[in-house]
Short mmCIF file of C-alpha atoms and ligand atoms in Angstrom, two decimals:
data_model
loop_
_atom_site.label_atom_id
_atom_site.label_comp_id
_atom_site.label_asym_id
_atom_site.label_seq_id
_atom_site.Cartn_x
_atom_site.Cartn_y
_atom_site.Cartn_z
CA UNK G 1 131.79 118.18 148.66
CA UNK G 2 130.83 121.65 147.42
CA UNK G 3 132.83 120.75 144.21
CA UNK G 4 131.47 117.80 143.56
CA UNK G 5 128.00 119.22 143.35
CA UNK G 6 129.01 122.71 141.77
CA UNK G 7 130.00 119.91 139.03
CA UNK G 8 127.63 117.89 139.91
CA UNK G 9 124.34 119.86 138.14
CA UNK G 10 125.55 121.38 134.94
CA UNK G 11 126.16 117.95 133.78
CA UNK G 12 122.87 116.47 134.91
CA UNK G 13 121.67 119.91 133.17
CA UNK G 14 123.26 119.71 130.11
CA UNK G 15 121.93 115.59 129.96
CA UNK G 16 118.62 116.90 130.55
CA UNK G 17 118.93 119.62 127.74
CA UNK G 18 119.92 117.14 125.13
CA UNK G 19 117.18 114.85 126.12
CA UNK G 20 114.85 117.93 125.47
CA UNK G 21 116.62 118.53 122.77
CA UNK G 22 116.05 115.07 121.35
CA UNK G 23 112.32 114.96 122.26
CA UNK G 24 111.47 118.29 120.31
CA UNK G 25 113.52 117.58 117.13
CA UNK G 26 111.64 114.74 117.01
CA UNK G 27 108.35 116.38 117.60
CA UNK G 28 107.25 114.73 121.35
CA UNK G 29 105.45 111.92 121.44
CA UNK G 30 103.25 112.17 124.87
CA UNK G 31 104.11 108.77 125.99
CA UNK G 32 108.38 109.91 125.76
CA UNK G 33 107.09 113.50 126.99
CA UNK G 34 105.38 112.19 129.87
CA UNK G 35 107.93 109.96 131.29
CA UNK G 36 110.54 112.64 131.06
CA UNK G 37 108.25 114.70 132.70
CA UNK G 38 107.45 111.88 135.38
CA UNK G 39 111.49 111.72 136.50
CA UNK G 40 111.59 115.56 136.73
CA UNK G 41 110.95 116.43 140.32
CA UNK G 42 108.89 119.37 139.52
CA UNK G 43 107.21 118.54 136.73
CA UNK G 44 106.26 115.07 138.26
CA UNK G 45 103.48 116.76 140.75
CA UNK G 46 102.05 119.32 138.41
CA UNK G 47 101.38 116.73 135.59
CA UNK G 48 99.48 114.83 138.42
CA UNK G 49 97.92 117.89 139.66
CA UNK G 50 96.21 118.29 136.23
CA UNK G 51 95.65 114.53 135.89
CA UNK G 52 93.57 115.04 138.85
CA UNK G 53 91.80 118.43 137.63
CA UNK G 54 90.75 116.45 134.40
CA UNK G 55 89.62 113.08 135.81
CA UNK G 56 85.86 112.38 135.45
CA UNK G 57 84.46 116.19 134.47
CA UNK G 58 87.27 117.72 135.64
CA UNK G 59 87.74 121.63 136.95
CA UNK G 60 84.04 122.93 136.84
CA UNK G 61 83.31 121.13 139.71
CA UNK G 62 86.28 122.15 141.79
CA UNK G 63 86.24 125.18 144.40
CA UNK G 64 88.35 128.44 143.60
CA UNK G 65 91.33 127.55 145.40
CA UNK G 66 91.38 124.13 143.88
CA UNK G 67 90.72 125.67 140.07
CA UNK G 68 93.11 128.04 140.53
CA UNK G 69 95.61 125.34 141.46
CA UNK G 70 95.12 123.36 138.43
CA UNK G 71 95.50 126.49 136.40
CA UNK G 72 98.85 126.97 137.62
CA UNK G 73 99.76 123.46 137.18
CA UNK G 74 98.84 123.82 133.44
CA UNK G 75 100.75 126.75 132.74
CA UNK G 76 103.38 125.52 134.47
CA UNK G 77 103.08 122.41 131.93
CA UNK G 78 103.08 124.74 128.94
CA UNK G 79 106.76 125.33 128.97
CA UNK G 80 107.46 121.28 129.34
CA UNK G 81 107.73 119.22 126.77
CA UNK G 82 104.50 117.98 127.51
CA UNK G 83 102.71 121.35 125.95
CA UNK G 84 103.15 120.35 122.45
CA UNK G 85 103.35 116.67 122.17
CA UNK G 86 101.54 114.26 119.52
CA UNK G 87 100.36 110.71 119.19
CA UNK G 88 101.08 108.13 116.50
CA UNK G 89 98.55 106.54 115.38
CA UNK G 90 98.19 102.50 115.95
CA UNK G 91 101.29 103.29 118.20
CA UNK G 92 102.17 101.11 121.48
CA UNK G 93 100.39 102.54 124.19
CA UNK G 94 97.97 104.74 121.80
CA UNK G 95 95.21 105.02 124.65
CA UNK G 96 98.11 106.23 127.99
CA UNK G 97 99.84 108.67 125.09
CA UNK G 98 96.30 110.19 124.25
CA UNK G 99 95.44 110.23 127.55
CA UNK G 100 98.75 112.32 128.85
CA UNK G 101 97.85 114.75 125.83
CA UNK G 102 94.14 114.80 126.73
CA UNK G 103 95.03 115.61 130.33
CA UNK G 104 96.94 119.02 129.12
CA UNK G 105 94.50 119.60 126.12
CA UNK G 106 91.22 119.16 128.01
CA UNK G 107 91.57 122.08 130.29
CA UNK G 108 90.85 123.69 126.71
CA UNK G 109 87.21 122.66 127.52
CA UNK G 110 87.20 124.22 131.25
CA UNK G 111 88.06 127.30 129.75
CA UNK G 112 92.08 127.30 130.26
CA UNK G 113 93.10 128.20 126.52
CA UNK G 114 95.66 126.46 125.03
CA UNK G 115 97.54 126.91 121.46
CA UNK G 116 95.21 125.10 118.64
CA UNK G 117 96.27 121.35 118.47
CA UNK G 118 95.53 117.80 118.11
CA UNK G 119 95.68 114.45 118.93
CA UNK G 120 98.36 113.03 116.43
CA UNK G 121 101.08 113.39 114.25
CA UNK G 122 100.23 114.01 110.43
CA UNK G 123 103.46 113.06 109.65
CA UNK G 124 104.13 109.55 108.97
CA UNK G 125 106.94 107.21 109.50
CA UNK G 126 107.08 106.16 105.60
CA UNK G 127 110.30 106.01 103.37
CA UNK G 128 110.31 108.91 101.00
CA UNK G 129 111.33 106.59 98.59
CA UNK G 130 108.17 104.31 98.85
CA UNK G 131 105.97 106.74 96.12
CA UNK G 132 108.65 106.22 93.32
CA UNK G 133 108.08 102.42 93.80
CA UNK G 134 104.15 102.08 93.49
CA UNK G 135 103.01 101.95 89.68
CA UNK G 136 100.65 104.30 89.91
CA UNK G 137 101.90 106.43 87.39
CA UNK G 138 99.72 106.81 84.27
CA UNK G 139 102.86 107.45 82.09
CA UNK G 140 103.70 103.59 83.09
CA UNK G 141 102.79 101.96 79.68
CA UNK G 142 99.51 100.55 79.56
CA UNK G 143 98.36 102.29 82.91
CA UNK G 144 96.39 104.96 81.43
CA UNK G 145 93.56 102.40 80.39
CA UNK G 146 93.72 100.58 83.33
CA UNK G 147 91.44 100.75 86.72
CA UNK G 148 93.48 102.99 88.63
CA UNK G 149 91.40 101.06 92.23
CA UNK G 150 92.66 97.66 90.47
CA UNK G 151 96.00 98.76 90.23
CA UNK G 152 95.93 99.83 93.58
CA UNK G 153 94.88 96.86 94.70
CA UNK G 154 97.61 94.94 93.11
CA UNK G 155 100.26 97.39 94.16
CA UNK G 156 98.99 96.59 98.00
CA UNK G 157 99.50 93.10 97.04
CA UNK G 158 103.29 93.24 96.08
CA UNK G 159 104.27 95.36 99.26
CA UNK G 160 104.37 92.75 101.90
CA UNK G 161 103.14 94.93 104.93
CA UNK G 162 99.90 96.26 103.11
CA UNK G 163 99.16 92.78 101.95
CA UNK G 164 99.59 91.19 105.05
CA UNK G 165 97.07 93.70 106.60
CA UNK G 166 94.72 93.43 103.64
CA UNK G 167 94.21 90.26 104.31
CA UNK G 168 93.92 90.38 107.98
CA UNK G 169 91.16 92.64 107.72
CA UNK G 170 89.03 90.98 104.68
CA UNK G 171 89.35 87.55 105.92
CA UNK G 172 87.82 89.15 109.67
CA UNK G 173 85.34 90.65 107.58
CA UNK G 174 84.15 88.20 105.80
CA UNK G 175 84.44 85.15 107.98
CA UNK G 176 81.36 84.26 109.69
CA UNK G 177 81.64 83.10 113.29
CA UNK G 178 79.98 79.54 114.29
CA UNK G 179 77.40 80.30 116.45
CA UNK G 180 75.89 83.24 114.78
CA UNK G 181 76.73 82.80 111.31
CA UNK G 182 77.27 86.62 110.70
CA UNK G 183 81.14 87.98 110.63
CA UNK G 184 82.45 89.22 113.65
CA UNK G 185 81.90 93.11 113.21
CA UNK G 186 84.42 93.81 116.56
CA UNK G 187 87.38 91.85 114.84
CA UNK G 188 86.86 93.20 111.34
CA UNK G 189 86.83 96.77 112.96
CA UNK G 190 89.89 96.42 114.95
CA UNK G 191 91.52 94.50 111.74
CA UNK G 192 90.49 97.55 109.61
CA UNK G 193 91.81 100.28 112.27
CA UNK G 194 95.61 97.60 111.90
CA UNK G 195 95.25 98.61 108.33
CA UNK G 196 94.73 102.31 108.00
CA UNK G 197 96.80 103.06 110.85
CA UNK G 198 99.99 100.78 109.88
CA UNK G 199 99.84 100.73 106.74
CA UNK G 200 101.73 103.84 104.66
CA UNK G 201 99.13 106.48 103.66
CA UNK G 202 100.31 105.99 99.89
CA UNK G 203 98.90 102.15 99.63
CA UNK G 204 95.53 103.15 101.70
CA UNK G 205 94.68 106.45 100.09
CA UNK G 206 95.19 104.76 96.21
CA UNK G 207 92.93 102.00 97.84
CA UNK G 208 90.21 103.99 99.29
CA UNK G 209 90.02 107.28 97.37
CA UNK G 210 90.80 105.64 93.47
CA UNK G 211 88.42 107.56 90.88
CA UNK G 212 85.81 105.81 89.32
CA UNK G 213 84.15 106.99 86.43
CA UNK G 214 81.12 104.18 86.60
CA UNK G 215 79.05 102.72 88.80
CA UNK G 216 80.88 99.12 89.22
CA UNK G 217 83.76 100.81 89.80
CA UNK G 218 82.26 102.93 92.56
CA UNK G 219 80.57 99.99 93.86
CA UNK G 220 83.89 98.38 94.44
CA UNK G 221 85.28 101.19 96.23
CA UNK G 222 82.43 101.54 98.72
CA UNK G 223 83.17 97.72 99.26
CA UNK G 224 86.83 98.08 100.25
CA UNK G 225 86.19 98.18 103.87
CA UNK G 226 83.44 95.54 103.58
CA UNK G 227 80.55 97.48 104.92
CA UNK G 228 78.06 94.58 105.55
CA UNK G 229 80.53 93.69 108.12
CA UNK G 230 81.80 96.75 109.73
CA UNK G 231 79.04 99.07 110.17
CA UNK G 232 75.84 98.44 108.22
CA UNK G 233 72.83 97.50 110.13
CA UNK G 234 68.83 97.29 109.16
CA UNK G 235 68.07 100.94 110.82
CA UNK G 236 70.46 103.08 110.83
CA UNK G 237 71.35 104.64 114.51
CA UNK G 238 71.52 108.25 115.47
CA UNK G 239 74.28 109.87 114.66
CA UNK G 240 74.47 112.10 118.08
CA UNK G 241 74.17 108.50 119.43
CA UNK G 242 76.95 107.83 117.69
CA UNK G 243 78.73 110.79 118.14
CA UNK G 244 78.27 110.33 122.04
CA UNK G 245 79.49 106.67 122.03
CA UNK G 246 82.70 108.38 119.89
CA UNK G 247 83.77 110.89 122.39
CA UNK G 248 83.19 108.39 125.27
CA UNK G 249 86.15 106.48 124.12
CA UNK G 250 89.85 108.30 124.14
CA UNK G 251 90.69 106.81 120.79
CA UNK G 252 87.67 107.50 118.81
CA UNK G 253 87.54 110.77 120.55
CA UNK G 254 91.30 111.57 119.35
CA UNK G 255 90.23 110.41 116.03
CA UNK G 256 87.40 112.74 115.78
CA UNK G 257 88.91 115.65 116.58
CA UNK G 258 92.20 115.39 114.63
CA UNK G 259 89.48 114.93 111.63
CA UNK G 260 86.90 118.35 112.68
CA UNK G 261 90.78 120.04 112.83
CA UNK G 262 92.31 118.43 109.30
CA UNK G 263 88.96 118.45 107.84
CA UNK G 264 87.87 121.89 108.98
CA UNK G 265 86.27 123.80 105.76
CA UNK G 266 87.09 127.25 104.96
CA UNK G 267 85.44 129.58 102.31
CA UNK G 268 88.22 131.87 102.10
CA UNK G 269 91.09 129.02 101.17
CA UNK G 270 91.18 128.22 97.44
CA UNK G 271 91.45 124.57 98.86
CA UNK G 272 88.39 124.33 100.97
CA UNK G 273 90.45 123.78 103.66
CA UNK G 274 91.26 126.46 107.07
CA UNK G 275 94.23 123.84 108.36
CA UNK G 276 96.22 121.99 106.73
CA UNK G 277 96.30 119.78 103.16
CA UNK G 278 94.00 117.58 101.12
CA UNK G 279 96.65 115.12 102.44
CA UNK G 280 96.17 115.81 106.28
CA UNK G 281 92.32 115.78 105.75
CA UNK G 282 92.04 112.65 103.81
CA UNK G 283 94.69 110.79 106.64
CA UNK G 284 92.35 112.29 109.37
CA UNK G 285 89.40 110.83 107.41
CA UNK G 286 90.75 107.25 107.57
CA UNK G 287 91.66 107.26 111.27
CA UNK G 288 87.87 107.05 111.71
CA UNK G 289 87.82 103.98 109.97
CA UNK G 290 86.92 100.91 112.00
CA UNK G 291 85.50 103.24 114.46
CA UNK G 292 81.77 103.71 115.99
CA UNK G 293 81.43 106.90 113.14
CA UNK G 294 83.24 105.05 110.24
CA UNK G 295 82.64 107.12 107.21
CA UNK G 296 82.31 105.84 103.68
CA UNK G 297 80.27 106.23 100.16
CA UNK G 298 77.24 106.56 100.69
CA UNK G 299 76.63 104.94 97.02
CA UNK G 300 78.17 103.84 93.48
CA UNK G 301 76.61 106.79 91.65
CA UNK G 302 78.54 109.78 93.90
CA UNK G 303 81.82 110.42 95.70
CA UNK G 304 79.72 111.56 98.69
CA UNK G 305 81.01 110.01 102.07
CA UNK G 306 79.10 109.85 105.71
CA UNK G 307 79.08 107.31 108.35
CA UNK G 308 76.05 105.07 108.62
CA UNK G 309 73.65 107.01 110.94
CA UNK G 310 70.59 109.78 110.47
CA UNK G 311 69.93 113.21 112.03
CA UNK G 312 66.05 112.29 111.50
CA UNK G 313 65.15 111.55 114.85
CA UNK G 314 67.49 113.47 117.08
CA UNK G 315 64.98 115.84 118.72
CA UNK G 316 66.51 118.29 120.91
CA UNK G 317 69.56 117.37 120.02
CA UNK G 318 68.69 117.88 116.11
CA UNK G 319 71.50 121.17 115.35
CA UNK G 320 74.27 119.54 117.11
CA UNK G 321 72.95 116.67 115.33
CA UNK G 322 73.25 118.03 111.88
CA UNK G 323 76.34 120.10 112.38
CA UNK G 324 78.29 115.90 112.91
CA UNK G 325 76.77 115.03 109.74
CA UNK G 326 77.44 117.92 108.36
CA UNK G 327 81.28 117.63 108.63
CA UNK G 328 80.81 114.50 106.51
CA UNK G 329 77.97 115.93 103.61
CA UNK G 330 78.65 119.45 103.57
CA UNK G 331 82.22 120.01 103.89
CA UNK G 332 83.66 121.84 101.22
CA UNK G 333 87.40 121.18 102.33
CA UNK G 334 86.77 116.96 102.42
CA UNK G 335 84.47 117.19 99.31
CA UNK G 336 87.89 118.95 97.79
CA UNK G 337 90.32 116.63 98.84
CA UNK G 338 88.35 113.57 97.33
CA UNK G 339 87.69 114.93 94.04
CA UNK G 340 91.11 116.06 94.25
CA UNK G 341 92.95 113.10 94.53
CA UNK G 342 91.54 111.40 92.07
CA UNK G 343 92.35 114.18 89.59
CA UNK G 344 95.87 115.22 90.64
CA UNK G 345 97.68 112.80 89.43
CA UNK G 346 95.43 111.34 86.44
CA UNK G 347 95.42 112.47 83.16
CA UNK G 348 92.17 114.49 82.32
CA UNK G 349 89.72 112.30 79.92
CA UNK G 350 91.52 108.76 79.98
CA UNK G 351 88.81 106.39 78.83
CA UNK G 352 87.08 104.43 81.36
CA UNK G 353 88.13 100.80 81.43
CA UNK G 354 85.96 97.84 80.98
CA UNK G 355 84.51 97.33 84.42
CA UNK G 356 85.32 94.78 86.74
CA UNK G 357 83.20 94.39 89.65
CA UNK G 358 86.03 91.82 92.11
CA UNK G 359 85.05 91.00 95.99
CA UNK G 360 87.54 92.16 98.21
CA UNK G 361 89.35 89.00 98.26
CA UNK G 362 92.86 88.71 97.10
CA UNK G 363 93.02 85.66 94.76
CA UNK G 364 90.67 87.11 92.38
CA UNK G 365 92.17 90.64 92.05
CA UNK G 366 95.28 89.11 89.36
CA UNK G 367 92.89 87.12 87.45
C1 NAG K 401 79.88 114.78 133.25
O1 NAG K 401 78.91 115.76 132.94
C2 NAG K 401 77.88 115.30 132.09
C3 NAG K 401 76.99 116.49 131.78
O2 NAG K 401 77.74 117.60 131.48
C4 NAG K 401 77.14 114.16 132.77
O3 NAG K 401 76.14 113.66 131.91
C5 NAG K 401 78.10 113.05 133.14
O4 NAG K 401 77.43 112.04 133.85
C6 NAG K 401 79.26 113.58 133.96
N1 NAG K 401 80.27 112.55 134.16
C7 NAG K 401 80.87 112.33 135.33
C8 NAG K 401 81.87 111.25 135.36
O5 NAG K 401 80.66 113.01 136.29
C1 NAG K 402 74.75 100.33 92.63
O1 NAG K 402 73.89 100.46 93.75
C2 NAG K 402 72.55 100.07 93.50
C3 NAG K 402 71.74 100.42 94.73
O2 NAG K 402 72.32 99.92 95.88
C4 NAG K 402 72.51 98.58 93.16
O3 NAG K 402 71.19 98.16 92.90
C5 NAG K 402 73.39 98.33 91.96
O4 NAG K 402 73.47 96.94 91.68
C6 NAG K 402 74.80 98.88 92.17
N1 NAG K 402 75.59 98.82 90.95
C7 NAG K 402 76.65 98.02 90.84
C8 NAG K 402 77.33 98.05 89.53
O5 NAG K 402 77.00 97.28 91.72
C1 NAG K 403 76.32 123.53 104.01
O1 NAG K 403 77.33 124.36 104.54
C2 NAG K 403 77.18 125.72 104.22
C3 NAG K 403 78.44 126.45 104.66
O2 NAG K 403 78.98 125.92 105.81
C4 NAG K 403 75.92 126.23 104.90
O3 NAG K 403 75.73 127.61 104.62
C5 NAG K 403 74.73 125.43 104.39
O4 NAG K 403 73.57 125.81 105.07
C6 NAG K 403 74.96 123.94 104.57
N1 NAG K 403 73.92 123.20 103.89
C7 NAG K 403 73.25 122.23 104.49
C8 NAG K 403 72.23 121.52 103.66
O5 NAG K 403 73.44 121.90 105.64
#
């Protein structure tokens, strides 16, 4: 009997170790994380221990003894593989994944630091391959005088998966609903958030962030996400409304603070940026898309971006207010990553083409 178990727990051991082992190369996902953690006797009650400590407004209300408890629990956490897991975006589960990292990452708020992270992965799952098969390239005969947003538009339409989506999301944009005659603003917004999220960054970026040189061009590109359907309105709302509604739900919440990390300006960097790329910010950027603070142009003469709400009656809440709005209007490291990528990979001075002002809709596009 004593051999058996002698033998017994290095196995299980080394099993567990290459599970771990698995989980990190692979940089955790909070859903895998958490179960792992879940069938691991220890871990199990400490991850519910701060599950507990977090629900409704978590730890400041708690005694001493009770505080002190969940502070243990956390650090306990820190060296699972729970302490530096991710979410995917438009994943399986999104909202119980961001809610396992929330549970660890909210103690940030109740004054238990943590290492600096965020919601999701910046990494996506897209075939490195994929760039070297989109015609984007203005060396591509004929490119240079054509509407780099129209050929991105008929690049989506050859790639089966970002056509599909593109679709999805303009026909639940446009379509109005019986009864009310207006589109269905709930269905366009989820079919939107199915496009940005599942669709490889290198179709949606060319989409959303083409350069336009004119106005009909610009106009275009403030259309791509159909804004009469998914967020304009006759007034527009506050935007620490807004910003309240956001942080109310997990998602939007995630959303939001992956973008005030990616997007976070710095005067010191020579890209505007304190984190991470033009890349990370701009893929941050459309994860808000489709939600209550969905950014866009603000017009066809600029490339300035905000969502659809005003600081101009926010009261007391006026500096928290303008410091939201601010990470959309004033933000040297976004501001840098737009202008950016239209001028990266574009030839300097290529004449603007003759302007074509299409809808949305597909069948028009090859015309
Ligand atoms: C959490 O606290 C805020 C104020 O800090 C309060 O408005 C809200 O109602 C509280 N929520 C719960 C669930 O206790
Ligand atoms: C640009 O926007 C203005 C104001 O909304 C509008 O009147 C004009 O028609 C737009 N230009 C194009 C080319 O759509
Ligand atoms: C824009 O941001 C800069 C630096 O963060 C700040 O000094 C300035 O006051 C802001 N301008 C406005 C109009 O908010």
């Amino acid at each position: 009997l004593q051999r058996k178990r002698v033998f017994k727990i290095p196995v299980l051991d080394l099993l567990r170790l290459a599970i771990l082992e698995v989980i990190l190369a692979s940089k955790d996902d909070c859903l895998v994380a958490g179960d792992l953690c879940s069938s691991d006797e220890s871990c199990s009650p400490r991850l519910r221990t701060l599950r507990q400590c977090v629900a409704g407004n978590g730890s400041m209300k708690l005694g001493p003894g009770a505080r002190s408890q969940c502070a243990n629990a956390m650090s306990a956490l820190l060296s699972s593989p729970l302490h530096d897991c991710q979410c995917k975006r438009g994943m399986k589960k999104e909202k119980n994944c961001l809610s396992i990292y929330w549970s660890l990452h909210q103690s940030i708020i109740h004054g238990l630091k943590l290492v600096e992270s965020y919601p999701y992965e910046t990494v996506q799952r897209t075939p490195s391959e994929l760039t070297a098969q989109i015609p984007f390239c203005h060396s591509d005969i004929g490119m240079a005088t054509v509407n780099r947003c129209l050929a991105a538009a008929k690049a989506c339409n050859v790639d089966d998966l970002c056509q599909k989506l593109r679709t999805e999301y303009v026909s639940a944009c446009i379509k109005p609903t019986p009864k009310s005659g207006l589109c269905n603003q709930g269905k366009c917004n989820k079919a939107l958030r199915r496009f940005f999220d599942r669709v490889p960054a290198d179709y949606t970026h060319e989409l959303l962030f083409c350069p336009c040189t004119d106005t009909a061009c610009a106009e275009r590109r403030r259309q791509t996400i159909v804004p009469s359907c998914s967020y304009e309105t006759a007034e527009k709302p506050s935007c620490f409304t807004q910003m309240r509604i956001c942080n109310a739900d997990l998602v939007c919440r995630s959303r939001l603070a992956q973008f005030q990390h990616a997007c976070e300006p710095s005067e010191s960097s020579s890209h505007g940026c304190k984190q991470g790329t033009h890349r990370d910010c701009l893929l941050a950027y459309t994860g808000l898309i489709g939600s209550t603070v969905t950014p866009n142009y603000v017009d066809n003469s600029t490339s300035s971006v905000a969502p659809w709400c005003s600081c101009s009656a926010s009261g007391s809440h006026k500096e928290e207010c303008d410091h939201f709005l601010g990470y959309f209007t004033n933000n040297s490291c976004l501001q840098n990553a737009l202008n950016a990528f239209g001028s990266e990979s574009q030839q300097p001075g290529t004449p603007s083409p003759p302007s074509f002002l299409t809808p949305t809709l597909d069948s028009t596009e090859n015309r």
